[in-house]
Amino acid sequence: ATEFAASDCVARATLEEVMADVALAGRVDAIIIASTTDTHYGLCKLALSASKATFTEKPISHHAEEVDEVICLAKAARVPFLVGYQRRCDRNFRALRDLIADGALSSEPGRHGVRVIKCTSRDNPRPPEEYLRTSGGIFHDMLSHDFDMIHFLTGEIPNEVFTVGHCYDPAIAALDDVDTVVVTLRYASGLLATVDSSRVAAYGYDQRVEVFGERGMLTAQNESRHTVELATAAGHLRPCTEWSFPERYRHTYTVELTEFLNMVRNEPPLVEEDRLVERHFLDTS
């Protein structure tokens, strides 16, 4: 903080205050939105209306028409606009996508050869109720990551979605939400996908993807806290998985911000069209 203060850094309480100060706003090249979920839409509008390069954590909004509005603003402004789905920046899932793209599962060039994708997405620990009230529910908050991951791996959008859920936690039930969900998705290519999701997993943060295809199978496993395994007469003891998402995805936040800053420096007329996937089918799940 001392270093930034010495470099003529200026602090304001809100983005509205920054944009209202013409001289100060003129010094702003990019805006990063990492506030609570229910504020993203308004801040995205403010940033893009001022033609500022914008990075926002997901989601843009919980409402399809507001997502459309922000996408249109970004296109009109022709500035870098990126929505942070951090799993896309994870080294394991990028390796998984690269192998699919290179034809690891297909015998026909130009086809991904994927037939079934299974995503396991179990959170840990359960988020506090203050967060759950503004999260948009388990579909917008958690399952949107998995829907996005399937699209990231295959480029496909489902044409049928089936889902069933249950709530074990009375506090979550009081919010008219569920805490355990299974979703099945069907795609025009014949691809089938499933996602099983839970708000809590007692053994740690559980994020796995299995991809079955024509020529074999690819699996992205959980990351453990370390790689040391203890073997004794009692058996083999392996380390726990990472405790929660800040540990599991700690490297991804640096990657996505670095890539966003590269977009700002290179000034490409780029809009992340993949965010329209969320608009396409989240509300129908």
CSV table of C-alpha atoms in Angstrom, one decimal:
chain,number,residue,atom,x,y,z
A,1,ALA,CA,0.0,0.0,0.0
A,2,THR,CA,2.9,2.4,0.8
A,3,GLU,CA,4.5,1.7,-2.6
A,4,PHE,CA,1.2,2.4,-4.4
A,5,ALA,CA,0.6,5.6,-2.4
A,6,ALA,CA,4.1,6.8,-3.3
A,7,SER,CA,3.3,6.3,-7.0
A,8,ASP,CA,0.4,8.8,-7.0
A,9,CYS,CA,-2.3,6.1,-6.4
A,10,VAL,CA,-5.7,7.5,-5.7
A,11,ALA,CA,-8.4,5.8,-3.6
A,12,ARG,CA,-12.2,6.1,-3.9
A,13,ALA,CA,-14.9,4.3,-2.1
A,14,THR,CA,-17.0,3.4,-5.2
A,15,LEU,CA,-16.6,3.0,-8.9
A,16,GLU,CA,-19.3,5.6,-9.3
A,17,GLU,CA,-17.1,8.2,-7.6
A,18,VAL,CA,-14.2,7.3,-9.9
A,19,MET,CA,-16.3,7.7,-13.1
A,20,ALA,CA,-17.8,10.9,-11.9
A,21,ASP,CA,-14.3,12.5,-11.6
A,22,VAL,CA,-13.5,13.2,-15.3
A,23,ALA,CA,-9.8,13.7,-14.7
A,24,LEU,CA,-9.5,10.6,-12.6
A,25,ALA,CA,-11.6,8.5,-14.9
A,26,GLY,CA,-9.3,9.5,-17.8
A,27,ARG,CA,-6.4,7.8,-16.1
A,28,VAL,CA,-8.2,4.5,-15.8
A,29,ASP,CA,-7.3,1.9,-18.5
A,30,ALA,CA,-9.0,-1.1,-17.1
A,31,ILE,CA,-11.5,-2.1,-14.3
A,32,ILE,CA,-11.5,-5.3,-12.4
A,33,ILE,CA,-14.8,-6.3,-10.7
A,34,ALA,CA,-14.4,-8.7,-7.8
A,35,SER,CA,-17.3,-7.6,-5.7
A,36,THR,CA,-20.3,-9.5,-4.4
A,37,THR,CA,-22.2,-11.5,-7.0
A,38,ASP,CA,-25.3,-9.3,-7.1
A,39,THR,CA,-23.3,-6.1,-7.9
A,40,HIS,CA,-21.6,-7.4,-11.1
A,41,TYR,CA,-24.3,-6.3,-13.6
A,42,GLY,CA,-24.4,-2.7,-12.5
A,43,LEU,CA,-20.6,-2.3,-12.3
A,44,CYS,CA,-20.2,-4.0,-15.7
A,45,LYS,CA,-22.6,-1.5,-17.2
A,46,LEU,CA,-20.8,1.4,-15.6
A,47,ALA,CA,-17.4,0.3,-16.7
A,48,LEU,CA,-18.3,-0.6,-20.3
A,49,SER,CA,-20.5,2.5,-20.8
A,50,ALA,CA,-17.3,4.4,-20.1
A,51,SER,CA,-15.5,2.3,-22.7
A,52,LYS,CA,-13.1,0.8,-20.1
A,53,ALA,CA,-11.5,-2.6,-20.5
A,54,THR,CA,-13.3,-4.8,-18.0
A,55,PHE,CA,-12.7,-8.0,-16.1
A,56,THR,CA,-15.5,-9.3,-14.0
A,57,GLU,CA,-15.8,-12.4,-11.9
A,58,LYS,CA,-18.7,-14.5,-12.9
A,59,PRO,CA,-21.6,-14.2,-13.2
A,60,ILE,CA,-22.4,-11.1,-15.3
A,61,SER,CA,-25.9,-11.4,-13.9
A,62,HIS,CA,-28.5,-13.9,-12.8
A,63,HIS,CA,-30.9,-12.6,-15.4
A,64,ALA,CA,-30.6,-13.5,-19.1
A,65,GLU,CA,-31.7,-10.1,-20.4
A,66,GLU,CA,-29.1,-8.3,-18.3
A,67,VAL,CA,-26.4,-10.7,-19.6
A,68,ASP,CA,-27.5,-9.8,-23.2
A,69,GLU,CA,-27.3,-6.1,-22.3
A,70,VAL,CA,-23.8,-6.2,-21.0
A,71,ILE,CA,-22.6,-8.3,-24.0
A,72,CYS,CA,-24.1,-5.7,-26.3
A,73,LEU,CA,-22.3,-2.9,-24.4
A,74,ALA,CA,-19.0,-4.7,-24.6
A,75,LYS,CA,-19.4,-5.2,-28.4
A,76,ALA,CA,-20.3,-1.5,-28.9
A,77,ALA,CA,-17.4,-0.3,-26.8
A,78,ARG,CA,-15.0,-2.7,-28.6
A,79,VAL,CA,-12.8,-3.0,-25.5
A,80,PRO,CA,-11.4,-6.2,-23.9
A,81,PHE,CA,-14.1,-7.8,-21.8
A,82,LEU,CA,-13.5,-11.0,-19.9
A,83,VAL,CA,-15.6,-13.0,-17.4
A,84,GLY,CA,-13.6,-14.9,-14.8
A,85,TYR,CA,-14.3,-18.7,-14.9
A,86,GLN,CA,-11.1,-19.7,-13.2
A,87,ARG,CA,-11.3,-23.4,-14.1
A,88,ARG,CA,-10.5,-22.4,-17.7
A,89,CYS,CA,-7.1,-21.2,-16.4
A,90,ASP,CA,-6.3,-24.4,-14.5
A,91,ARG,CA,-3.3,-26.3,-15.9
A,92,ASN,CA,-5.1,-29.7,-15.6
A,93,PHE,CA,-8.2,-28.7,-17.4
A,94,ARG,CA,-6.2,-26.9,-20.1
A,95,ALA,CA,-4.2,-30.0,-20.6
A,96,LEU,CA,-7.4,-32.0,-20.8
A,97,ARG,CA,-8.8,-29.6,-23.5
A,98,ASP,CA,-5.6,-29.7,-25.4
A,99,LEU,CA,-5.5,-33.4,-25.6
A,100,ILE,CA,-9.1,-33.5,-26.8
A,101,ALA,CA,-8.3,-30.8,-29.4
A,102,ASP,CA,-5.3,-32.8,-30.6
A,103,GLY,CA,-7.5,-35.8,-31.3
A,104,ALA,CA,-6.5,-38.0,-28.4
A,105,LEU,CA,-10.0,-39.5,-28.3
A,106,SER,CA,-10.9,-39.4,-32.0
A,107,SER,CA,-10.0,-41.4,-35.1
A,108,GLU,CA,-11.3,-38.8,-37.5
A,109,PRO,CA,-9.5,-35.5,-38.0
A,110,GLY,CA,-11.5,-32.4,-37.1
A,111,ARG,CA,-13.8,-34.2,-34.6
A,112,HIS,CA,-13.3,-34.3,-30.9
A,113,GLY,CA,-14.6,-37.9,-30.6
A,114,VAL,CA,-16.1,-37.3,-27.1
A,115,ARG,CA,-19.1,-39.4,-26.2
A,116,VAL,CA,-19.5,-38.9,-22.5
A,117,ILE,CA,-18.4,-36.3,-20.0
A,118,LYS,CA,-18.8,-36.8,-16.2
A,119,CYS,CA,-18.2,-33.8,-14.0
A,120,THR,CA,-18.0,-34.1,-10.2
A,121,SER,CA,-18.3,-30.7,-8.4
A,122,ARG,CA,-18.5,-30.9,-4.7
A,123,ASP,CA,-17.8,-27.7,-2.7
A,124,ASN,CA,-16.1,-27.5,0.7
A,125,PRO,CA,-16.8,-26.0,3.2
A,126,ARG,CA,-20.4,-25.0,2.9
A,127,PRO,CA,-20.5,-21.2,2.2
A,128,PRO,CA,-21.9,-18.9,4.9
A,129,GLU,CA,-25.6,-18.0,4.7
A,130,GLU,CA,-24.8,-14.4,4.1
A,131,TYR,CA,-23.2,-15.5,0.8
A,132,LEU,CA,-25.8,-18.0,-0.1
A,133,ARG,CA,-28.5,-15.4,0.1
A,134,THR,CA,-27.0,-13.4,-2.8
A,135,SER,CA,-25.3,-16.3,-4.7
A,136,GLY,CA,-28.2,-16.9,-7.1
A,137,GLY,CA,-28.6,-20.5,-6.0
A,138,ILE,CA,-26.6,-23.7,-6.6
A,139,PHE,CA,-27.1,-23.6,-10.4
A,140,HIS,CA,-25.9,-20.1,-11.0
A,141,ASP,CA,-23.2,-20.3,-8.3
A,142,MET,CA,-21.7,-23.8,-8.7
A,143,LEU,CA,-23.1,-25.6,-11.7
A,144,SER,CA,-22.5,-22.8,-14.1
A,145,HIS,CA,-18.8,-23.7,-13.7
A,146,ASP,CA,-19.4,-27.2,-14.9
A,147,PHE,CA,-21.7,-26.2,-17.8
A,148,ASP,CA,-18.9,-23.8,-18.8
A,149,MET,CA,-16.3,-26.6,-18.5
A,150,ILE,CA,-18.2,-28.9,-20.8
A,151,HIS,CA,-18.4,-26.1,-23.4
A,152,PHE,CA,-14.7,-25.3,-22.8
A,153,LEU,CA,-13.7,-28.9,-23.6
A,154,THR,CA,-16.0,-29.5,-26.6
A,155,GLY,CA,-17.3,-26.1,-27.9
A,156,GLU,CA,-20.8,-27.6,-27.7
A,157,ILE,CA,-24.1,-26.3,-26.2
A,158,PRO,CA,-26.7,-28.7,-25.0
A,159,ASN,CA,-30.2,-29.0,-26.6
A,160,GLU,CA,-31.7,-30.9,-23.7
A,161,VAL,CA,-31.1,-30.6,-19.9
A,162,PHE,CA,-32.6,-32.8,-17.2
A,163,THR,CA,-32.0,-32.2,-13.5
A,164,VAL,CA,-33.1,-33.5,-10.1
A,165,GLY,CA,-32.1,-32.2,-6.7
A,166,HIS,CA,-32.6,-32.5,-3.0
A,167,CYS,CA,-31.8,-30.4,0.1
A,168,TYR,CA,-30.4,-31.8,3.3
A,169,ASP,CA,-29.5,-28.5,4.9
A,170,PRO,CA,-32.6,-26.8,6.5
A,171,ALA,CA,-30.8,-23.4,6.3
A,172,ILE,CA,-30.4,-23.8,2.5
A,173,ALA,CA,-34.0,-25.2,2.1
A,174,ALA,CA,-35.2,-22.0,3.8
A,175,LEU,CA,-33.6,-20.1,0.9
A,176,ASP,CA,-35.7,-22.1,-1.5
A,177,ASP,CA,-32.6,-23.8,-2.9
A,178,VAL,CA,-31.1,-27.3,-2.9
A,179,ASP,CA,-27.7,-28.5,-1.8
A,180,THR,CA,-27.3,-31.7,-3.9
A,181,VAL,CA,-28.0,-31.9,-7.6
A,182,VAL,CA,-27.5,-34.3,-10.6
A,183,VAL,CA,-27.8,-32.9,-14.1
A,184,THR,CA,-27.9,-34.8,-17.4
A,185,LEU,CA,-27.2,-33.0,-20.7
A,186,ARG,CA,-27.7,-34.1,-24.3
A,187,TYR,CA,-26.0,-32.5,-27.2
A,188,ALA,CA,-26.8,-32.5,-31.0
A,189,SER,CA,-23.6,-34.4,-31.7
A,190,GLY,CA,-24.7,-37.3,-29.5
A,191,LEU,CA,-22.5,-36.3,-26.6
A,192,LEU,CA,-24.0,-37.0,-23.2
A,193,ALA,CA,-22.8,-35.3,-20.0
A,194,THR,CA,-23.6,-35.6,-16.3
A,195,VAL,CA,-22.8,-33.3,-13.4
A,196,ASP,CA,-23.2,-34.3,-9.8
A,197,SER,CA,-22.8,-31.4,-7.4
A,198,SER,CA,-23.0,-30.8,-3.7
A,199,ARG,CA,-22.6,-27.8,-1.4
A,200,VAL,CA,-20.3,-29.7,0.9
A,201,ALA,CA,-17.8,-32.7,0.8
A,202,ALA,CA,-16.5,-33.7,4.2
A,203,TYR,CA,-13.2,-35.0,2.7
A,204,GLY,CA,-12.2,-31.7,0.9
A,205,TYR,CA,-12.8,-29.8,-2.4
A,206,ASP,CA,-13.8,-32.4,-5.1
A,207,GLN,CA,-13.4,-31.3,-8.7
A,208,ARG,CA,-12.9,-34.1,-11.2
A,209,VAL,CA,-13.7,-34.5,-14.9
A,210,GLU,CA,-13.8,-37.8,-16.8
A,211,VAL,CA,-14.0,-37.7,-20.6
A,212,PHE,CA,-14.9,-40.9,-22.5
A,213,GLY,CA,-14.4,-41.1,-26.2
A,214,GLU,CA,-14.1,-43.2,-29.3
A,215,ARG,CA,-10.5,-44.2,-28.6
A,216,GLY,CA,-10.3,-44.1,-24.9
A,217,MET,CA,-10.7,-42.0,-21.8
A,218,LEU,CA,-9.2,-38.9,-20.2
A,219,THR,CA,-9.4,-38.1,-16.5
A,220,ALA,CA,-8.6,-35.0,-14.6
A,221,GLN,CA,-8.2,-35.9,-10.9
A,222,ASN,CA,-8.2,-33.8,-7.7
A,223,GLU,CA,-5.1,-32.1,-6.5
A,224,SER,CA,-3.8,-33.2,-3.1
A,225,ARG,CA,-2.2,-31.1,-0.5
A,226,HIS,CA,1.1,-32.9,-1.2
A,227,THR,CA,2.3,-36.0,-3.0
A,228,VAL,CA,3.7,-38.0,0.0
A,229,GLU,CA,2.0,-41.4,0.7
A,230,LEU,CA,2.6,-43.3,3.9
A,231,ALA,CA,2.7,-47.1,3.6
A,232,THR,CA,2.6,-49.3,6.7
A,233,ALA,CA,1.3,-52.7,7.7
A,234,ALA,CA,-2.1,-51.0,8.3
A,235,GLY,CA,-2.2,-50.0,4.6
A,236,HIS,CA,-1.6,-46.9,2.5
A,237,LEU,CA,-2.4,-43.4,3.7
A,238,ARG,CA,-2.6,-40.7,1.0
A,239,PRO,CA,-3.0,-37.0,1.6
A,240,CYS,CA,-6.3,-35.2,1.6
A,241,THR,CA,-7.4,-33.2,-1.4
A,242,GLU,CA,-7.1,-29.4,-1.2
A,243,TRP,CA,-9.5,-27.9,1.4
A,244,SER,CA,-11.4,-25.4,-0.8
A,245,PHE,CA,-11.3,-23.4,-4.0
A,246,PRO,CA,-8.7,-20.8,-2.9
A,247,GLU,CA,-6.2,-23.6,-2.4
A,248,ARG,CA,-7.2,-25.7,-5.4
A,249,TYR,CA,-7.3,-22.8,-7.9
A,250,ARG,CA,-4.7,-20.5,-6.3
A,251,HIS,CA,-2.6,-20.4,-9.5
A,252,THR,CA,-5.6,-19.7,-11.8
A,253,TYR,CA,-6.3,-16.2,-10.6
A,254,THR,CA,-2.9,-14.9,-11.5
A,255,VAL,CA,-3.2,-16.6,-14.9
A,256,GLU,CA,-6.6,-15.0,-15.8
A,257,LEU,CA,-5.5,-11.5,-14.6
A,258,THR,CA,-2.3,-11.8,-16.6
A,259,GLU,CA,-4.2,-12.8,-19.7
A,260,PHE,CA,-6.6,-10.0,-19.2
A,261,LEU,CA,-3.8,-7.4,-18.9
A,262,ASN,CA,-2.3,-8.8,-22.1
A,263,MET,CA,-5.6,-8.2,-23.8
A,264,VAL,CA,-5.6,-4.6,-22.5
A,265,ARG,CA,-2.0,-4.0,-23.7
A,266,ASN,CA,-2.7,-5.5,-27.1
A,267,GLU,CA,-6.1,-3.9,-27.4
A,268,PRO,CA,-7.8,-6.6,-29.3
A,269,PRO,CA,-11.5,-6.1,-30.3
A,270,LEU,CA,-12.5,-9.1,-28.2
A,271,VAL,CA,-15.6,-10.1,-26.4
A,272,GLU,CA,-15.8,-13.4,-24.5
A,273,GLU,CA,-18.8,-14.9,-26.5
A,274,ASP,CA,-18.6,-18.1,-24.4
A,275,ARG,CA,-20.4,-16.3,-21.6
A,276,LEU,CA,-23.5,-16.6,-23.7
A,277,VAL,CA,-23.5,-20.3,-22.8
A,278,GLU,CA,-24.7,-19.4,-19.3
A,279,ARG,CA,-27.5,-17.3,-20.7
A,280,HIS,CA,-28.5,-20.1,-23.1
A,281,PHE,CA,-29.5,-22.7,-20.6
A,282,LEU,CA,-28.9,-21.9,-17.0
A,283,ASP,CA,-32.4,-20.7,-16.3
A,284,THR,CA,-33.9,-23.9,-17.9
A,285,SER,CA,-32.0,-26.3,-15.6
